[in-house]
Structures are given as structure tokens and as C-alpha cells.
Coordinates of C-alpha atoms in Angstrom, one line a residue:
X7 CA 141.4 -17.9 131.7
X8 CA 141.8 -14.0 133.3
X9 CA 140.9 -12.3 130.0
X10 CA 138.0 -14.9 129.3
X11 CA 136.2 -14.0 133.1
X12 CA 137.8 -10.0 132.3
X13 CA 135.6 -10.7 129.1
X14 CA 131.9 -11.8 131.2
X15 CA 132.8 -9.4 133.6
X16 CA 132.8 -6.8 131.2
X17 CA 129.6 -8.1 129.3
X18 CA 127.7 -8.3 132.9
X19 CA 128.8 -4.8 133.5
X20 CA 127.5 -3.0 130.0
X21 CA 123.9 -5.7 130.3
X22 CA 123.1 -4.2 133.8
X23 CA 124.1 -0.4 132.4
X24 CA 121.8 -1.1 129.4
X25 CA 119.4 -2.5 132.0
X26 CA 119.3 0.3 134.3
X27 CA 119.4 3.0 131.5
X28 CA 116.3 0.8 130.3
X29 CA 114.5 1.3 133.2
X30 CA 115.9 5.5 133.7
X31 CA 114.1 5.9 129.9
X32 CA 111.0 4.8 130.8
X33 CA 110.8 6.7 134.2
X34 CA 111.1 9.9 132.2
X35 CA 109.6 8.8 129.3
X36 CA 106.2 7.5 130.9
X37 CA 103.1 8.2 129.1
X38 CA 105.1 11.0 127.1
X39 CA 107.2 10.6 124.0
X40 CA 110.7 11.7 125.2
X41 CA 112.5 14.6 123.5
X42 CA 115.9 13.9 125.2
X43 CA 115.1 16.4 128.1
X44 CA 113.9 15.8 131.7
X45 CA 112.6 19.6 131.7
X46 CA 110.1 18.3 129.4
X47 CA 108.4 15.9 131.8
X48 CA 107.7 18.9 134.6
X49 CA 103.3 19.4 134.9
X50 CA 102.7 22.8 132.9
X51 CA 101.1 25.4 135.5
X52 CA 97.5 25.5 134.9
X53 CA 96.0 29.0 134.8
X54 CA 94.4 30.3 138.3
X55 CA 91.0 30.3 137.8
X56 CA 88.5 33.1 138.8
X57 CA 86.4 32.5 141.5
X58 CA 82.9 33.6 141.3
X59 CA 81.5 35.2 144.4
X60 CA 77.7 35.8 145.7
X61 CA 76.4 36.8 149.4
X62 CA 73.1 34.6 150.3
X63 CA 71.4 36.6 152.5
X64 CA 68.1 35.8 154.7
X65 CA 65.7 38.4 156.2
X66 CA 62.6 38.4 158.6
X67 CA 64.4 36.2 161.2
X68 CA 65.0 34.7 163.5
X69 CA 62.5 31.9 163.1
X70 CA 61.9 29.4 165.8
X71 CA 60.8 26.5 163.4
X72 CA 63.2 27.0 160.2
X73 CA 66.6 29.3 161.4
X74 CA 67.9 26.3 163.3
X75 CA 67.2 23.9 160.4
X76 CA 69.2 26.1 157.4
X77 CA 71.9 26.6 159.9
X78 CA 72.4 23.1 159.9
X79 CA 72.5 22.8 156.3
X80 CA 74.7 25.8 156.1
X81 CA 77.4 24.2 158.5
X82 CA 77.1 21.3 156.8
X83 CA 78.0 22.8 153.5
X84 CA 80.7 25.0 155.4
X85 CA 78.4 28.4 154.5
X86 CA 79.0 31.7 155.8
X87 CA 75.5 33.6 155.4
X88 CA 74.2 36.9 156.4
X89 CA 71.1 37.4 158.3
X90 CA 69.3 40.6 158.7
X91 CA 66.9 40.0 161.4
X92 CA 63.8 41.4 163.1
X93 CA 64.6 42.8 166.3
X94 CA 61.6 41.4 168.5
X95 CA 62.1 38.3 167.0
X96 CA 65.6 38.5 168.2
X97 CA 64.5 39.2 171.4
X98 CA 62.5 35.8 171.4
X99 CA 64.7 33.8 170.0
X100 CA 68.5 34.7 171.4
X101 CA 69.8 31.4 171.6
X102 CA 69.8 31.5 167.8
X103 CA 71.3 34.7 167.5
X104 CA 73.9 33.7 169.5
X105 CA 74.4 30.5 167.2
X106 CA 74.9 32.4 164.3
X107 CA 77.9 34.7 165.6
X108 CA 79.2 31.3 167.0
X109 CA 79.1 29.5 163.6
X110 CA 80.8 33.2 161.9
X111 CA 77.7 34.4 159.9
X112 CA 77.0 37.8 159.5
X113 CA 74.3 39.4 161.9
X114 CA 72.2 42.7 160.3
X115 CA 69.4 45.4 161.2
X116 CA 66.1 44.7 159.7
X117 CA 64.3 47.1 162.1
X118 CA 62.8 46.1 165.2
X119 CA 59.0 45.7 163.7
X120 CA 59.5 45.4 160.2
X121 CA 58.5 48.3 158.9
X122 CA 58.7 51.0 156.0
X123 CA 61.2 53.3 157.3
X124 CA 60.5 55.4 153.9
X125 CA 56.7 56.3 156.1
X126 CA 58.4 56.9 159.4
X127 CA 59.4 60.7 160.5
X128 CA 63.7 60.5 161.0
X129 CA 63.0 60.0 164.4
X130 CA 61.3 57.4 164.2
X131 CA 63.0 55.4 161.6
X132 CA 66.2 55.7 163.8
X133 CA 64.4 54.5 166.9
X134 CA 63.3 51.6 165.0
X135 CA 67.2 50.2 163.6
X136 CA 68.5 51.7 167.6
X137 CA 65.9 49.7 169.3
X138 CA 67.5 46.3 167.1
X139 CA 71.0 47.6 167.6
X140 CA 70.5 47.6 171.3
X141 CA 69.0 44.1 171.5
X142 CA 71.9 42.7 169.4
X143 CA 74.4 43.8 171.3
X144 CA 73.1 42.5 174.5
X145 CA 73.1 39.2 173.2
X146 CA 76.0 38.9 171.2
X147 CA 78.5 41.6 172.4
X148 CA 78.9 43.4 169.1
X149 CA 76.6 46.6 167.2
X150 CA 75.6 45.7 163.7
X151 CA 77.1 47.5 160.9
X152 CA 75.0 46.4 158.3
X153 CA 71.1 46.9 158.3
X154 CA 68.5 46.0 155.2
X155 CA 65.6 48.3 154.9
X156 CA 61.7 46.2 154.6
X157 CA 60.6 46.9 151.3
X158 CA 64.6 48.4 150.5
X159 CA 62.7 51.7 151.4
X160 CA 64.1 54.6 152.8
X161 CA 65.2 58.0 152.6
X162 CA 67.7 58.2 150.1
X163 CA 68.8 61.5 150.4
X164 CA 70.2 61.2 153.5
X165 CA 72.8 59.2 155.4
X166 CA 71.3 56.1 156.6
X167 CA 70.0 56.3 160.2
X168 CA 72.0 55.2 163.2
X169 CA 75.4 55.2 161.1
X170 CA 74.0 52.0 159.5
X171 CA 75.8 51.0 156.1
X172 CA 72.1 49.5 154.2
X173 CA 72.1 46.4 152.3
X174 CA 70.0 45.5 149.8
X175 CA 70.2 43.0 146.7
X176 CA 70.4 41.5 143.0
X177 CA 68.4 38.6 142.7
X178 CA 65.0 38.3 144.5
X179 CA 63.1 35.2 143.6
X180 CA 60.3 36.6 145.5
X181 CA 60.5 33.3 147.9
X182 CA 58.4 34.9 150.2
X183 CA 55.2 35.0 147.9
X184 CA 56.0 31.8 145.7
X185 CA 56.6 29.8 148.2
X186 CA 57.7 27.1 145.5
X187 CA 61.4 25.5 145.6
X188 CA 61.4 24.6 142.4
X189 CA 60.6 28.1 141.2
X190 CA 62.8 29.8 143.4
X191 CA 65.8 28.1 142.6
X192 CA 65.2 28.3 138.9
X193 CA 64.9 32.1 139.4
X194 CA 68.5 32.2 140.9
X195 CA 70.2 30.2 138.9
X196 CA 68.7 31.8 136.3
X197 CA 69.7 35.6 137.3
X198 CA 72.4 35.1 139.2
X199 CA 76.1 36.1 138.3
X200 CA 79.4 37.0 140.0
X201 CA 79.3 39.8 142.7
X202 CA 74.9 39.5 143.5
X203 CA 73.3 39.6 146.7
X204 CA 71.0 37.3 146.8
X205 CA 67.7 37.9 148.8
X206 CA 65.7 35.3 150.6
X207 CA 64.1 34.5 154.0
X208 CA 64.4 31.9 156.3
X209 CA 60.8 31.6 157.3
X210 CA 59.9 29.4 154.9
X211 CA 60.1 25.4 154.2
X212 CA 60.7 26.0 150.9
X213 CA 62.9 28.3 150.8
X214 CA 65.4 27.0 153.4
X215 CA 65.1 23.9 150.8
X216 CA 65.6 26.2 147.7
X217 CA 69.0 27.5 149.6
X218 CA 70.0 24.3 150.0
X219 CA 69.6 23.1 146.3
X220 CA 71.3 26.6 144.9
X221 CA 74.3 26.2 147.2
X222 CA 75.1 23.1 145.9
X223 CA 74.1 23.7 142.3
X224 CA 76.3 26.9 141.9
X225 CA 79.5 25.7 144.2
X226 CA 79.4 22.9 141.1
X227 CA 79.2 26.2 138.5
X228 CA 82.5 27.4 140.5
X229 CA 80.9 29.9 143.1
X230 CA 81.8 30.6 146.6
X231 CA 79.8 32.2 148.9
X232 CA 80.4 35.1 151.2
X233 CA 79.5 37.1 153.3
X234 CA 78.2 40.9 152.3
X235 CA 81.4 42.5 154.2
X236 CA 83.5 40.2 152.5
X237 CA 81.7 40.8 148.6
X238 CA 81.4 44.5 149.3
X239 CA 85.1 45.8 150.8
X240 CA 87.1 41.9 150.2

């Protein structure tokens, strides 16, 4: 009677090890044929991929009806953006000035009355980016480095006035001039590639809409956007 239930006991013992063996097999084993080693069930590291970066940048501002609407859309899509702005529409408009250091985008010079600084006597040209630098700083508590030239004129063959590093850019759909969504995002994502500054202006319905549609299309094509300290010194 002792060696018969010795016997079951036994069995029982080696149908549960079978059983739990069972079950340790097909843990390592799932969706995989096994090859005898657990090593061979660890995820293969994928390959870091290379993030494309471009600096969206908007000029003539601020504008009372459009500034406030893209940087709504721009929060919303968690966008850092430059601005270079006009300095007496800065003075106008401070509130919104003041919004964009607070939501961490990127305030620059685009002289105080958009002009040609390339036409203007030394003096002159310097007055204009001083009298913007002055008017920034009073509202937001910091001198612009950056500053964008109207028309990207100026004299080249000297430093930029008012120890001012200038901006200026790779892809211009001409927003300004087209006025046309559709064609303006066409001409970005057509031009476009890693490392551009890309130049529009955020006086315009259409092109505030045309940002909108390019952010989203090219964050889908991998890109991140920047700011133009951050694609120009990392």
C-alpha cells in the first residue's frame, strides 16, 4: 500500500514539473521560435534616429489681430518660435511681447520702423535696432541678441550695428505677397530640409493658418522645431 501511494505521489510530482515546465516554455517561447536561450528573447536596440531640426520664424510683429491667435496654436502644439518684431509695434502692443517671453519663444530686432538699413547712414541704421532694443528691454527685462534686417539688407562689410548677431533664412514662401495657405505650405514643404530658417509673418490669416498646417505636417516627417539660438549654437 506505501509503495503504491509512493508510486502517485511520485506521478503527481513529475505531471505538475511537466506542467509547470509547460507553461516556463511558452513564457519564453511566445511569438518566437525558441533556440534554447532566454538571451534570445531580449528586444534588439533599435537604432537612434536623427532628428531633423528647422527654426519657424515670424517678422513684422506684433500684430493686434493675428499674434495672439498663432500663439495659441503654437502652445497648443508645444512650439517654441522666434519673432523678430517691429519696435513701434512693440510699443503698442506690450502685453503680447510679454506673452511671448512667458510662453519661452525667442524675441528679435526688426528695427523700430521697418526699414532698409542697407539706405541708412551707420548712424542711423544703429539708432533704428537701439531705439527697438530699448523698448524691449523695458517690457521684458532682457536686450535682444538676435535682430533680422527688412529686406535681409545691410552692410555687410561691417559688424552688425548695436552688437546685434542678424538672422536671416532658407525658405521664404513669400507669405506676405501670396497670401494663399495652400501655396505657402506647399512652398515649405517643398524646400524645406534639416537645419532651415524658415521665414514668415504673423500678420496674415493665411499665413498663421499655413504655420499651423506645416507644423503638423513636418513633426509627422520627424522634424522638431527650434528656436534660432538653439539651430545656430545647439
Amino acid at each position: 500500500m506505501k509503495r503504491k501511494m509512493g508510486v502517485v505521489v511520485l506521478t503527481l510530482c513529475l505531471l505538475i514539473g511537466a506542467f509547470l515546465g509547460g507553461v516556463g516554455l511558452r513564457y519564453w517561447g511566445e511569438g518566437k521560435e525558441s533556440s534554447g536561450s532566454p538571451d534570445d528573447y531580449v528586444p534588439e536596440k533599435k537604432e537612434p534616429q536623427e532628428i531633423k531640426q528647422v527654426a519657424l520664424t515670424f517678422d513684422d510683429g506684433p500684430s493686434e489681430t493675428y499674434t495672439g491667435q498663432l500663439l495659441d496654436g503654437l502652445k497648443e502644439r508645444n512650439v517654441k518660435a522666434t519673432f523678430f518684431v517691429i519696435g513701434m509695434y512693440a510699443e503698442e502692443h506690450p502685453d503680447l511681447i510679454r506673452r511671448m517671453t512667458e510662453e519661452g519663444h525667442v524675441i528679435g530686432n526688426h528695427t523700430y520702423h521697418h526699414v532698409q538699413l542697407g539706405k541708412l547712414t551707420d548712424e542711423q541704421a544703429e539708432q533704428e535696432l537701439n531705439m527697438t532694443n530699448e523698448v524691449l528691454e523695458s517690457i521684458t527685462g532682457e536686450r535682444p541678441v538676435f535682430a533680422r534686417p527688412p529686406f535681409g539688407d545691410w552692410n555687410k562689410k561691417k559688424d552688425f550695428p548695436a552688437e546685434l548677431i542678424p538672422v536671416l533664412w532658407n525658405v521664404d514662401p513669400l507669405d506676405w505677397k501670396v497670401q494663399n495657405t495652400n501655396t505657402v505650405v506647399k512652398h515649405i514643404l517643398t524646400h524645406v530640409e534639416d537645419g532651415d530658417i524658415i521665414l514668415l509673418h504673423d500678420s496674415y490669416a493665411t499665413s498663421v493658418k499655413a504655420a499651423f498646417q506645416c507644423i503638423d505636417l513636418l513633426k509627422e516627417q520627424g522634424y522638431q522645431f527650434v528656436t534660432v539660438d538653439e539651430l545656430m549654437f545647439g
